[in-house]
XYZ file of C-alpha atoms in Angstrom:
650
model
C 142.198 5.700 68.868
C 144.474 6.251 65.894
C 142.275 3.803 63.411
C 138.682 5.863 65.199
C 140.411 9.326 63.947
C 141.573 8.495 60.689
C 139.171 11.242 59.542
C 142.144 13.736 60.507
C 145.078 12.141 59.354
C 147.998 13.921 59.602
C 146.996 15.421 62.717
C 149.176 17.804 63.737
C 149.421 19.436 67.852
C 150.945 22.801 68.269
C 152.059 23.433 72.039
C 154.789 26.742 73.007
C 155.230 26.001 76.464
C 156.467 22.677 78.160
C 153.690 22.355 80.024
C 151.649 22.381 77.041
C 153.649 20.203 75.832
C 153.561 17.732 78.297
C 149.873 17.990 78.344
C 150.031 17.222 74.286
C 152.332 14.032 74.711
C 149.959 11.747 75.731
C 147.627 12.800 73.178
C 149.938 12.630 70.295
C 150.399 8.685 71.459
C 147.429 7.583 70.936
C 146.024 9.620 68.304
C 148.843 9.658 65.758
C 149.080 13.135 66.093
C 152.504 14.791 65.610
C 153.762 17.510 68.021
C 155.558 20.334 66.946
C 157.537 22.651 69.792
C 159.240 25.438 68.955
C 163.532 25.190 68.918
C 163.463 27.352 72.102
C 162.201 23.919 73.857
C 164.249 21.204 72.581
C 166.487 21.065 75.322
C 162.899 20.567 77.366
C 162.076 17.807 75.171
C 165.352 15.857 75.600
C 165.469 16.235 79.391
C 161.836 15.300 79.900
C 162.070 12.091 77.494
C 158.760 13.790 75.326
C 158.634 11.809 72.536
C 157.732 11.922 69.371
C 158.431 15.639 69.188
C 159.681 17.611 66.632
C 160.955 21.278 66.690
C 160.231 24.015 64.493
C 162.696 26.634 63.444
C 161.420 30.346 62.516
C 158.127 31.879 63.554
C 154.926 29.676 64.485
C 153.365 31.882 62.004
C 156.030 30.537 59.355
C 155.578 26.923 60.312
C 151.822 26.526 60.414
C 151.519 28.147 56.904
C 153.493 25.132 55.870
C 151.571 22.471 57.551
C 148.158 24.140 56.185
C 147.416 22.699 53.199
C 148.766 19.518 54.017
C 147.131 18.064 57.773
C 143.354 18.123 58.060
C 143.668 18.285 61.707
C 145.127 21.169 64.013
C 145.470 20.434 67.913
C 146.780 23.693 70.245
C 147.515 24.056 73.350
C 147.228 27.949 73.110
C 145.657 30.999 74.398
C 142.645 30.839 71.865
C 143.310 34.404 70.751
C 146.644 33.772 69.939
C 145.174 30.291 67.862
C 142.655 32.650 65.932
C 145.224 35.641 65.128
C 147.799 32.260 63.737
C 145.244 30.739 61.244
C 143.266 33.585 60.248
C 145.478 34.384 57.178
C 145.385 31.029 55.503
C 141.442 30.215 56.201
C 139.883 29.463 52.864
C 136.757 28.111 53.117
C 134.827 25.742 55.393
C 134.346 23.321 52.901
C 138.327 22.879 52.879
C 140.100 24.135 56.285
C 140.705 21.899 58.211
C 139.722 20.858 61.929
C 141.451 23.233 64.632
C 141.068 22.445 68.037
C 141.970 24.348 71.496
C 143.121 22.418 74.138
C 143.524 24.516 77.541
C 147.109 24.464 79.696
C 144.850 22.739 82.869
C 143.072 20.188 80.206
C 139.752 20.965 81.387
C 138.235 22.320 78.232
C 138.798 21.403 74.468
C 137.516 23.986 72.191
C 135.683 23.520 69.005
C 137.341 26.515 67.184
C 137.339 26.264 63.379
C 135.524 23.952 60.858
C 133.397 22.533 63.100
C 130.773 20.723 61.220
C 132.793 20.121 57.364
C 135.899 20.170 58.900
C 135.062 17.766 61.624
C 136.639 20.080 64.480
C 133.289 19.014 66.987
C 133.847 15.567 66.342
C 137.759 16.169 67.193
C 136.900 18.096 70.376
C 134.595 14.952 71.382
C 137.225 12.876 70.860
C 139.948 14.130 72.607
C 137.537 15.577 75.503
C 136.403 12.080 76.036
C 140.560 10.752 75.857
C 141.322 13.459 78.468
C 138.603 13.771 80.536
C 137.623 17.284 79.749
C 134.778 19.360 78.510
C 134.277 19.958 75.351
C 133.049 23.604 73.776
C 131.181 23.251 70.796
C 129.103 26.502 70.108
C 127.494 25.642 66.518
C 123.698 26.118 67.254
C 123.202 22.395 65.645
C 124.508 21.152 68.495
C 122.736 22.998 71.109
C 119.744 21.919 68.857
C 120.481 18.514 69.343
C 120.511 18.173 65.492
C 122.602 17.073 62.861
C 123.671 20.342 61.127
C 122.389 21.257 57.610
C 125.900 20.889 55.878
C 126.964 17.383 57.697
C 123.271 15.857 57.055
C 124.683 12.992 54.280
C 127.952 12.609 55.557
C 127.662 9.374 56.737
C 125.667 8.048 53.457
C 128.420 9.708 51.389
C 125.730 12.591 49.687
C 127.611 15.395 48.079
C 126.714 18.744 48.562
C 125.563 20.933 46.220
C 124.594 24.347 44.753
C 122.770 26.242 47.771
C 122.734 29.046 50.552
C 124.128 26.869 53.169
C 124.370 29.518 55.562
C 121.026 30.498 55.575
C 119.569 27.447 56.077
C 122.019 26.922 58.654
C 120.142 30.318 59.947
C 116.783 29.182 59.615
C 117.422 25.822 61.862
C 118.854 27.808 64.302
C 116.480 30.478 64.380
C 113.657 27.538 65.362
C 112.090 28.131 61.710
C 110.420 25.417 59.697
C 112.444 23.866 57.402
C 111.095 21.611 53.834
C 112.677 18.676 53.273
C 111.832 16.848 49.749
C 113.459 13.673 49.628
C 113.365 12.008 46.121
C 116.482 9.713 46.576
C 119.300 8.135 49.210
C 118.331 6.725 52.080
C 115.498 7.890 54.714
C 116.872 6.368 57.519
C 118.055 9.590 59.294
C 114.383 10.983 59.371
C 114.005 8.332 62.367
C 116.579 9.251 64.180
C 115.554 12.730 64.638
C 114.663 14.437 68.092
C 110.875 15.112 68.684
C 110.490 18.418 67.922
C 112.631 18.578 64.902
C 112.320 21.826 62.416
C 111.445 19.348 59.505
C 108.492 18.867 57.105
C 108.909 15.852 55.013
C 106.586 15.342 52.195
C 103.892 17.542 50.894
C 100.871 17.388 48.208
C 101.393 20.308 46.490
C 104.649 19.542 46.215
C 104.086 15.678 44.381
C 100.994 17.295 42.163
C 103.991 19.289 40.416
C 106.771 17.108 40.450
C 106.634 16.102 36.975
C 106.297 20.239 35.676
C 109.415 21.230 38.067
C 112.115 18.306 37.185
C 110.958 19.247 33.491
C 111.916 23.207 33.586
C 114.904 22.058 36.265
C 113.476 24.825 38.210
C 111.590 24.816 41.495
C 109.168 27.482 42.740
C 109.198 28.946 46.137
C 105.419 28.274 47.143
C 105.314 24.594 48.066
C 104.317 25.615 51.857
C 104.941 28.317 54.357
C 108.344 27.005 55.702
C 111.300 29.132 55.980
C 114.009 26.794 54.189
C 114.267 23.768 51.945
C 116.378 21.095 51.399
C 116.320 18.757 48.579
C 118.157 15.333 48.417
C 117.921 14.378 45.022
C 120.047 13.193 41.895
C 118.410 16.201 40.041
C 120.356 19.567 38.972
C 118.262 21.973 39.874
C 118.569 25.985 39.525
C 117.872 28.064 42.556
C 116.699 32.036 41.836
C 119.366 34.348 42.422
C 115.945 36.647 43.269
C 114.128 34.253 45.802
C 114.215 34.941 49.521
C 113.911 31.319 50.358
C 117.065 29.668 50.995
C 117.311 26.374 49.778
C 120.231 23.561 49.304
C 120.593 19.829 47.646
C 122.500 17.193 48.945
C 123.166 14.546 46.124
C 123.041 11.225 47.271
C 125.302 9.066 45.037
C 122.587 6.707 43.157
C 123.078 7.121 39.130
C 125.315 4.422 37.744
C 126.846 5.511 34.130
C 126.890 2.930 31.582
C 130.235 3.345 29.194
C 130.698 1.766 25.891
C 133.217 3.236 23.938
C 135.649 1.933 21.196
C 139.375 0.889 21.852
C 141.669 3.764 22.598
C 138.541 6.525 23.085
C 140.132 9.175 25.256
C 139.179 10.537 28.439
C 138.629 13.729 27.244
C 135.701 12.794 25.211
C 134.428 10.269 27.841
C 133.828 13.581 29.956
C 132.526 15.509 27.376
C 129.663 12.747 26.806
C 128.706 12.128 29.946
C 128.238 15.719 31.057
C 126.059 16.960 28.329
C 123.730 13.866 28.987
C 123.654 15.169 32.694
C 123.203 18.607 31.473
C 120.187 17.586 28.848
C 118.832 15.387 31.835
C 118.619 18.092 34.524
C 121.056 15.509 36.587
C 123.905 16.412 38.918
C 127.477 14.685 38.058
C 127.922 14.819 42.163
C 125.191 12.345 42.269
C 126.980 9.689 40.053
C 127.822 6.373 41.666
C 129.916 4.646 39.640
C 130.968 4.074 36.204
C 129.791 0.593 34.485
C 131.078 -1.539 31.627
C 132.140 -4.692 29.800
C 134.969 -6.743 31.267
C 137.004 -6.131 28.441
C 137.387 -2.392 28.930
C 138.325 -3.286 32.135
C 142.125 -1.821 30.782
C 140.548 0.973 28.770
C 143.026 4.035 29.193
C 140.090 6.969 29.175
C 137.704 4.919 31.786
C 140.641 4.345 33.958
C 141.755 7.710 34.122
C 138.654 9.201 34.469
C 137.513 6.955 37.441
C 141.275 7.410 38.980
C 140.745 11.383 38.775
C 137.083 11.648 39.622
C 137.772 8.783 42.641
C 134.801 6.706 40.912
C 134.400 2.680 41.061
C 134.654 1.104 37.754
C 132.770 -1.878 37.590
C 133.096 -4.477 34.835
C 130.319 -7.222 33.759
C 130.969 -10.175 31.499
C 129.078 -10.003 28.403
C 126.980 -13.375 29.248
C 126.021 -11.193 32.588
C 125.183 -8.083 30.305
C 123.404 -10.289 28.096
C 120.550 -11.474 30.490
C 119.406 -7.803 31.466
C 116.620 -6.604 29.568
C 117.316 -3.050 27.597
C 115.045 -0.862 25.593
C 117.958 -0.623 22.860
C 119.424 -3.806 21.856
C 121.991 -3.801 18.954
C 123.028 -6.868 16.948
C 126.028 -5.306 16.009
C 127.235 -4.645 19.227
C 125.937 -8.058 20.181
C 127.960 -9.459 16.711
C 131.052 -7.399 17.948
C 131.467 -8.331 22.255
C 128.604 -10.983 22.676
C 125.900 -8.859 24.375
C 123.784 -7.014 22.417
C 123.780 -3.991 25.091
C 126.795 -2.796 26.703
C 126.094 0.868 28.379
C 122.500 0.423 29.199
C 122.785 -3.244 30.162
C 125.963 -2.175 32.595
C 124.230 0.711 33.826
C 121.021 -1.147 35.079
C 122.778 -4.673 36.220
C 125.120 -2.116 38.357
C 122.359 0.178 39.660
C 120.641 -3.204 40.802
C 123.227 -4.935 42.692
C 122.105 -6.099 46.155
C 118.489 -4.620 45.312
C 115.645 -6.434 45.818
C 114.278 -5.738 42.397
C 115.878 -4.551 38.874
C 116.828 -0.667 38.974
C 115.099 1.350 36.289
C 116.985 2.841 33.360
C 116.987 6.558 33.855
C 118.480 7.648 30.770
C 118.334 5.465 27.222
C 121.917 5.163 25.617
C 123.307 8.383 23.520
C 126.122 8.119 21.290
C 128.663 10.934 20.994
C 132.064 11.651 19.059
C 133.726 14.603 18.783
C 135.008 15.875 15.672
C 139.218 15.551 15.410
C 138.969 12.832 17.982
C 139.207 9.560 17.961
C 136.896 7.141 19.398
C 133.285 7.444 20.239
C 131.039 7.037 23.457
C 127.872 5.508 24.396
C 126.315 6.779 27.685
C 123.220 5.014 29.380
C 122.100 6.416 33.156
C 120.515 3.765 36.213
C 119.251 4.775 39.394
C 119.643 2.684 41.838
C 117.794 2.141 45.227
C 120.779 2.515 47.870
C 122.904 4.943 47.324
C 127.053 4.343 47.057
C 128.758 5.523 50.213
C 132.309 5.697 48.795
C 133.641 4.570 52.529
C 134.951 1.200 54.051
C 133.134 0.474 56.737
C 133.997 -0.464 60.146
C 131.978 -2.447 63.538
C 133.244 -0.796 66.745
C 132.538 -4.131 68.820
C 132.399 -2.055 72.226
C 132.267 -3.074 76.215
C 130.523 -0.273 78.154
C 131.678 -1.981 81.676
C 129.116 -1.862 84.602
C 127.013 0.959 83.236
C 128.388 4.407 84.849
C 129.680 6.550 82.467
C 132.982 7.103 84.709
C 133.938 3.219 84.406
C 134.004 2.679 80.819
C 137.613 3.517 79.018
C 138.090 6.442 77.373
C 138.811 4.665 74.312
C 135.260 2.830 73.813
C 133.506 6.108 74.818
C 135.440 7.641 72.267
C 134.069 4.900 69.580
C 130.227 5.412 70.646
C 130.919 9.355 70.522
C 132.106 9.019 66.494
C 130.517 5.916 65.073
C 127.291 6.645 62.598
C 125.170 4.300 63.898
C 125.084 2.630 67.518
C 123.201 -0.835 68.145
C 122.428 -2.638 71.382
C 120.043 -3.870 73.909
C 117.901 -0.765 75.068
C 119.563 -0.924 78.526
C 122.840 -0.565 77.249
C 122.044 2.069 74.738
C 120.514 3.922 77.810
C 123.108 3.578 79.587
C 125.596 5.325 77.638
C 123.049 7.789 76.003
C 125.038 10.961 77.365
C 127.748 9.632 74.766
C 125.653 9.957 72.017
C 125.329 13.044 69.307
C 122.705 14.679 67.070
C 122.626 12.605 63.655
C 123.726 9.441 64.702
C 121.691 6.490 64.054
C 120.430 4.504 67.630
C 119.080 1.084 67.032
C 117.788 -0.531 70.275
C 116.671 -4.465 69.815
C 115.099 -6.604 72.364
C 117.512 -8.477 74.524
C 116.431 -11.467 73.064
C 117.573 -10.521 69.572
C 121.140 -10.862 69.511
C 121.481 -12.483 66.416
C 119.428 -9.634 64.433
C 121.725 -7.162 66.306
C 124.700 -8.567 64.933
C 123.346 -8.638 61.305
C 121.910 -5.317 60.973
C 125.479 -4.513 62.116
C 126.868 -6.154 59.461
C 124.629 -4.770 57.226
C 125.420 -1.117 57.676
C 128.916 -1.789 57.963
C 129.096 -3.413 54.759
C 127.311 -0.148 53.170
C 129.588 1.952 54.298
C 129.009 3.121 57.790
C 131.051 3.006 60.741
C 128.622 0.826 63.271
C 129.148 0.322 67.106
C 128.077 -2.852 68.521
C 127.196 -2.003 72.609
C 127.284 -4.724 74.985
C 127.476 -4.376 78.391
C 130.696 -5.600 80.713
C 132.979 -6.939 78.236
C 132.331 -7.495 74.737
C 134.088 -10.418 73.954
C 133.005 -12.408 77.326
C 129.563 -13.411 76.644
C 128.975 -10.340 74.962
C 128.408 -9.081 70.851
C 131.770 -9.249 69.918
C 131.828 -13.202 69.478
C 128.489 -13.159 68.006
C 129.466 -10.160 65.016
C 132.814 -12.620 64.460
C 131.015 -15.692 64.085
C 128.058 -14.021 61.588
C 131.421 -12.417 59.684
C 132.673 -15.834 59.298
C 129.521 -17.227 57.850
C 129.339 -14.238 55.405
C 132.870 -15.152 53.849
C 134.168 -12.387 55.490
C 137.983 -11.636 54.502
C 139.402 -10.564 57.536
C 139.544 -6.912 56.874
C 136.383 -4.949 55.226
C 134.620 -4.393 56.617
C 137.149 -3.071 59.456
C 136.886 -4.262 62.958
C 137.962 -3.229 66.241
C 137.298 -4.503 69.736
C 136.940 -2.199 72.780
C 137.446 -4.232 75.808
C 135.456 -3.109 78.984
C 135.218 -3.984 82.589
C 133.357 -7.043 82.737
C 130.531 -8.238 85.624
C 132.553 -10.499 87.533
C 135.324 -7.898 87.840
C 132.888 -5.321 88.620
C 131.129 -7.597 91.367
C 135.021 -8.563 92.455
C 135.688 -4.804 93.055
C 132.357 -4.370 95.133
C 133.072 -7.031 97.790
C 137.090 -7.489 97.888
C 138.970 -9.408 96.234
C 137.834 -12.525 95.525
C 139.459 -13.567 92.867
C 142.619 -13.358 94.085
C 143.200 -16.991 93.156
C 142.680 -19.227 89.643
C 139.239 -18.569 88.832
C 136.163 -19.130 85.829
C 133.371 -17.843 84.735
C 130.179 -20.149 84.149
C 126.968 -18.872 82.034
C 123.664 -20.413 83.586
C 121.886 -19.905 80.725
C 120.946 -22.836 78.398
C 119.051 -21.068 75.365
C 123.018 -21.437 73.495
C 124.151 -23.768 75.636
C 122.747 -27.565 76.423
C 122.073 -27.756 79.853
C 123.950 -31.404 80.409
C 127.118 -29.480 79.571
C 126.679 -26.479 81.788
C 126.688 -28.935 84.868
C 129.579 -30.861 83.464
C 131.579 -27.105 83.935
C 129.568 -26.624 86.846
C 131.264 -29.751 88.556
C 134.319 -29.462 86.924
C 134.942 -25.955 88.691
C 133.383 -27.239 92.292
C 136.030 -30.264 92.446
C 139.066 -28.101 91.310
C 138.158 -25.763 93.812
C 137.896 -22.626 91.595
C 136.546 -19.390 92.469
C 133.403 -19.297 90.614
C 131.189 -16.776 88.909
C 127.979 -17.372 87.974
C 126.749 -15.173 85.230
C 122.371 -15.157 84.036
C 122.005 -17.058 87.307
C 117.875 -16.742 87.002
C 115.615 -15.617 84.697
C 111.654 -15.502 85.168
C 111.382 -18.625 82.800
C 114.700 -20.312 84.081
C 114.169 -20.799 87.908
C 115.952 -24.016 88.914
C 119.607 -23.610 87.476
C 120.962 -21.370 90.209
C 119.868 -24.326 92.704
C 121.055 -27.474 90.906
C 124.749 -25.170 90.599
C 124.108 -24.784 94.791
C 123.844 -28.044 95.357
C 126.951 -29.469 92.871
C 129.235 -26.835 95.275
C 127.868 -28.333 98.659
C 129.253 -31.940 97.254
C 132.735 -30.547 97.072
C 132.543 -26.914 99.278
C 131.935 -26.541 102.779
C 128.322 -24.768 103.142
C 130.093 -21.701 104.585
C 132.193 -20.813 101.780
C 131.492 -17.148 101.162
C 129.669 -15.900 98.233
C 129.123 -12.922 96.856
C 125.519 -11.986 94.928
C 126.301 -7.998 93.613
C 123.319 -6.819 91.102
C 123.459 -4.192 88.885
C 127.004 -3.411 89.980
C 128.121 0.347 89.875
C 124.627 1.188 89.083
C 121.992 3.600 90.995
C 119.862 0.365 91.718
C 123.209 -1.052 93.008
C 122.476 -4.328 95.515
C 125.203 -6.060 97.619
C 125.026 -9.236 99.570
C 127.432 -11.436 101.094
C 126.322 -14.661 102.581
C 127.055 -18.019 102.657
C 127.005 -21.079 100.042
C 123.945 -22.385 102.192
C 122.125 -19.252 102.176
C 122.586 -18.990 98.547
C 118.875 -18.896 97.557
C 117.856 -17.193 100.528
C 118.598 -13.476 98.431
C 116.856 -12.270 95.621
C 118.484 -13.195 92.171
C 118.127 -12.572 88.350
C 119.789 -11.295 85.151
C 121.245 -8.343 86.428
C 123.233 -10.356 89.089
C 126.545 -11.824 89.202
C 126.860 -14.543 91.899
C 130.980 -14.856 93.153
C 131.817 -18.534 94.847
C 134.784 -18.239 96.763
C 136.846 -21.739 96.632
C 138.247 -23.361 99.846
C 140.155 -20.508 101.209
C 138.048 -17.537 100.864
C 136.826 -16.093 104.102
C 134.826 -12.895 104.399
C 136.491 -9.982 106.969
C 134.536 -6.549 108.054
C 131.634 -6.888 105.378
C 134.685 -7.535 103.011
C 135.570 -11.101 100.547
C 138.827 -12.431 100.026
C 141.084 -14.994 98.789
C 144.522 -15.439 99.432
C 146.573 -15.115 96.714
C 149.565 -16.918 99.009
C 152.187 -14.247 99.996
C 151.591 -14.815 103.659
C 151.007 -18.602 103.217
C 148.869 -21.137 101.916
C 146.052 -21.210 103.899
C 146.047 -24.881 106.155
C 142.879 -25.888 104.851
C 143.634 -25.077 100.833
C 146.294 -27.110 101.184
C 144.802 -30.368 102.759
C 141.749 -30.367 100.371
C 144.016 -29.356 97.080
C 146.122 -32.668 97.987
């Protein structure tokens, strides 16, 4: 829970009473969050053990102003008025306050009360509704929209926001208006993940006929079409009318890649100044910049390494025999003469820009020299545009069990990863399964069951951009499920153990779930036995098979049947009956916990008399299971070893 809200770290929570506090506790455990009661309750929080807590001395007013500026994450459990009159002083802007939540005294609702979209206080509510079983309250109109709001669009691809009236094309999404959306760089993939209906109109004539005349006077007319709003996601700098009526906004997606050459000891001062009047002749935003790029051996220099350490840019170095293949339009021999490569800024900028592409990224803007008089040092400074944009973010696989499929039997914790990751993935059944958990914006993959491979390496894929990716299997992850699958494909990747980030979300798996329906059946040493043979041979499934029939295991038989795989499930009947007695219970649950829900017991004799396939989970008791009253079970021993266990174990 901690690692899934690092997003709010330090969270503080904020209770007055010691109920409130009590309520808080739990919460602060397993989010990280620290709680903060005020001195007229410590004795409260020694006698009741509360951990974790710390008192405040002074007003609440007094001690929140102190925490303000420093915790991007406020929990309360307050009267909301009281929460609203506390913080209303030090708001600032919701590009900068942080998330403040409002958790209620009876923990039924959690209240989405301040910074909801850029401060991430929705996303907080979610989370904690989901860890406390309440409901949450999230009144943004995006969210009743079922869309991703306006100002949180690029999150995820790590866009920066620009110039723009946010609010009113906030306004115009919520008021059901059409809204333009011209889309010149970052990726698209959040245009498929958009709800039917959608206010959006992507791509117009009018609009590409112009294109050229716009970007040239950095301007942009209002006249493209009849919608209400626009949106541009672009690298460009453009300059919205103080006079227009339409509201408009740009998201920058991070896709220019700065080349640098500079001599030894050129300061950071004049590295700035260069690269923003090439932006500013270009008509190109400095939020959209991905990186800086250079020669190996500047890999020390003072100015780049400040600069990238202040601006929290990537500075990525090339050897000069790397620099030296890449084509430029300005070669110089006495560069070449002076570091081996006869291009250093352009060559960096474009071999940069076209790392992991498919193709080679095109040079956006030729090399310009600059010095500045009085200073030493001068700077060369070549732009690339490259095809995916750079996220900024480590990303992270959510390898997640969603148990038998009702909502109500998954843990809080894995509902809690579907409800925050960017981007879910799983077999369509799963995915609809758990759809309730998921939120406007977030990117659903559903693959064909038979696809498990491709699952795991689009996974992989986004994860390794930058996203945080949930892997959905059903059950338990890690027992024939994704999570082995993602691991192994990690492996063969060279992964190093720790980026991207993974976390596994156990989940209540079939044959506990089929246990749970019938008894308790597995009460005694048990194992679990896969039928199917498209991963495994099947000469070595009946080895297990017989194995578990002569050691007298309780046995469950997962993918008993399939259309195309008919005989298994009879050959595994007829290895028991060599070492079972045919009226050893078994259980044969489908689609356990679900509304299509089937339960039969019966007998190891009658096993193929009952409908079986995929969705069932076939339980073989071992020699001292007996069925009582419609119910399974097998002894565990605390009354004494049953007569017959005994004879046949010896």
């Amino acid at each position: 829970m901690v690692l899934l809200l690092g997003d709010f770290q330090p969270l503080a929570a904020i209770a007055t009473t010691p109920t409130g506090a009590q309520k808080l506790q739990p919460l602060c455990q397993s989010t990280g969050a620290t709680l903060w009661v005020p001195e007229s309750l410590s004795d409260v929080v020694e006698t009741r053990a509360i951990a974790s807590a710390k008192v405040y001395r002074g007003s609440l007013k007094d001690h929140l102003a102190t925490l303000w500026n420093t915790h991007r994450g406020f929990v309360f459990c307050l009267a909301s008025g009281a929460v609203v009159r506390l913080i209303a002083p030090l708001l600032q802007d919701k590009s900068s306050d942080p998330a403040v939540v409002v958790v209620d005294e009876n923990s039924q609702f959690v209240i989405s009360l301040c910074s909801g979209h850029q401060g991430g206080a929705d996303r907080l509510a979610q989370a904690i509704a989901l860890t406390i079983g309440a409901t949450p309250v999230l009144t943004g109109a995006s969210a009743g929209l079922g869309l991703p709001a306006v100002d949180m669009l690029g999150v995820p691809f790590g866009w920066n926001r620009g110039e723009g009236d946010w609010t009113g094309v906030s306004a115009a999404m919520a008021r059901g208006e059409r809204v333009q959306v011209i889309q010149e760089a970052g990726s698209p993939l959040w245009q498929g993940h958009l709800p039917e209906n959608n206010p959006f109109d992507f791509g117009f004539p009018e609009y590409l006929a112009s294109q050229s005349e716009m970007v040239e006077s950095n301007q942009e007319p209002d006249n493209l079409n009849a919608s209400q709003a626009r949106i541009w996601i672009s690298p460009t700098q453009r300059r919205f009318s103080s006079e227009s009526k339409l509201p408009k906004v740009q998201w920058h997606p991070r896709v220019l890649w700065v080349g640098i050459g500079c001599e030894r000891g050129t300061s950071k001062a004049l590295i700035e100044t260069a690269i923003g009047q090439v932006f500013e002749k270009n008509h190109l935003a400095q939020e959209a910049i991905a990186g800086i790029a250079t020669i190996d051996i500047k890999a020390d220099e003072v100015g780049l390494v400040e600069l990238c350490r202040d601006r929290h840019l990537p500075l990525r170095t090339f050897p000069a025999d790397i620099l030296r293949s890449v084509s430029v339009p300005t070669p110089s021999a006495v560069v070449e003469a002076e570091v081996g490569t006869p291009s250093v800024a352009e060559a960096a900028a474009i071999h940069a820009a076209s790392v992991g592409a498919e193709g080679i990224a095109p040079l956006k803007v030729v090399k310009q020299v600059f010095k500045l008089e009085g200073q030493p040092g001068a700077v060369t400074v070549a732009i690339a545009q490259s095809e995916q944009e750079y996220t900024g973010r480590t990303g992270c696989l959510l390898l997640v069990g969603t148990g038998p499929g009702k909502l109500d039997q998954m843990t809080p914790a894995a509902q809690t990863a579907v409800s925050g990751a960017d981007a879910i993935i799983g077999y369509s059944l799963y995915i609809d399964l758990i759809s309730p958990l998921l939120r406007p914006g977030q990117i659903v993959e559903a693959l064909p069951i038979t696809q498990e491979r491709q699952r795991a390496e689009r996974a992989i894929e986004l994860a390794n951009w930058g996203l945080t990716v949930a892997v959905v299997s059903s059950g338990d992850c890690g027992i024939y499920g994704m999570a082995g699958l993602v691991m192994e494909e990690l492996q063969v990747k060279g992964w190093d153990g720790k980026t991207p980030g993974v976390q596994v979300f156990p989940g209540i798996t079939a044959l506990q779930a089929a246990a749970s329906r019938v008894g308790a059946p597995l009460m005694h040493d048990f194992c679990a036995i896969s039928l199917s043979d498209l991963l495994t041979p099947w000469e070595v499934i009946e080895k297990r098979l017989t194995a578990a029939a002569q050691a007298d295991f309780v046995t469950a038989l997962y993918n008993p049947r399939s259309q195309t795989r008919t005989q298994q499930i009879a050959i595994a009947q007829t290895i028991f009956l060599q070492y079972r007695d045919r009226h050893t219970p078994v259980a044969i649950v489908k689609s356990a916990y679900r509304e299509d829900e089937q339960i039969t017991l019966i007998t190891l004799e009658k096993l193929l008399d009952t409908p079986i396939d995929m969705l069932t989970t076939v339980l073989i008791g071992n020699s001292s299971t007996r069925t009582h009253a419609d119910w399974m079970i097998t002894p565990r021993g605390y009354l004494g070893f049953d007569a017959g266990f005994d004879a046949k174990i010896r």
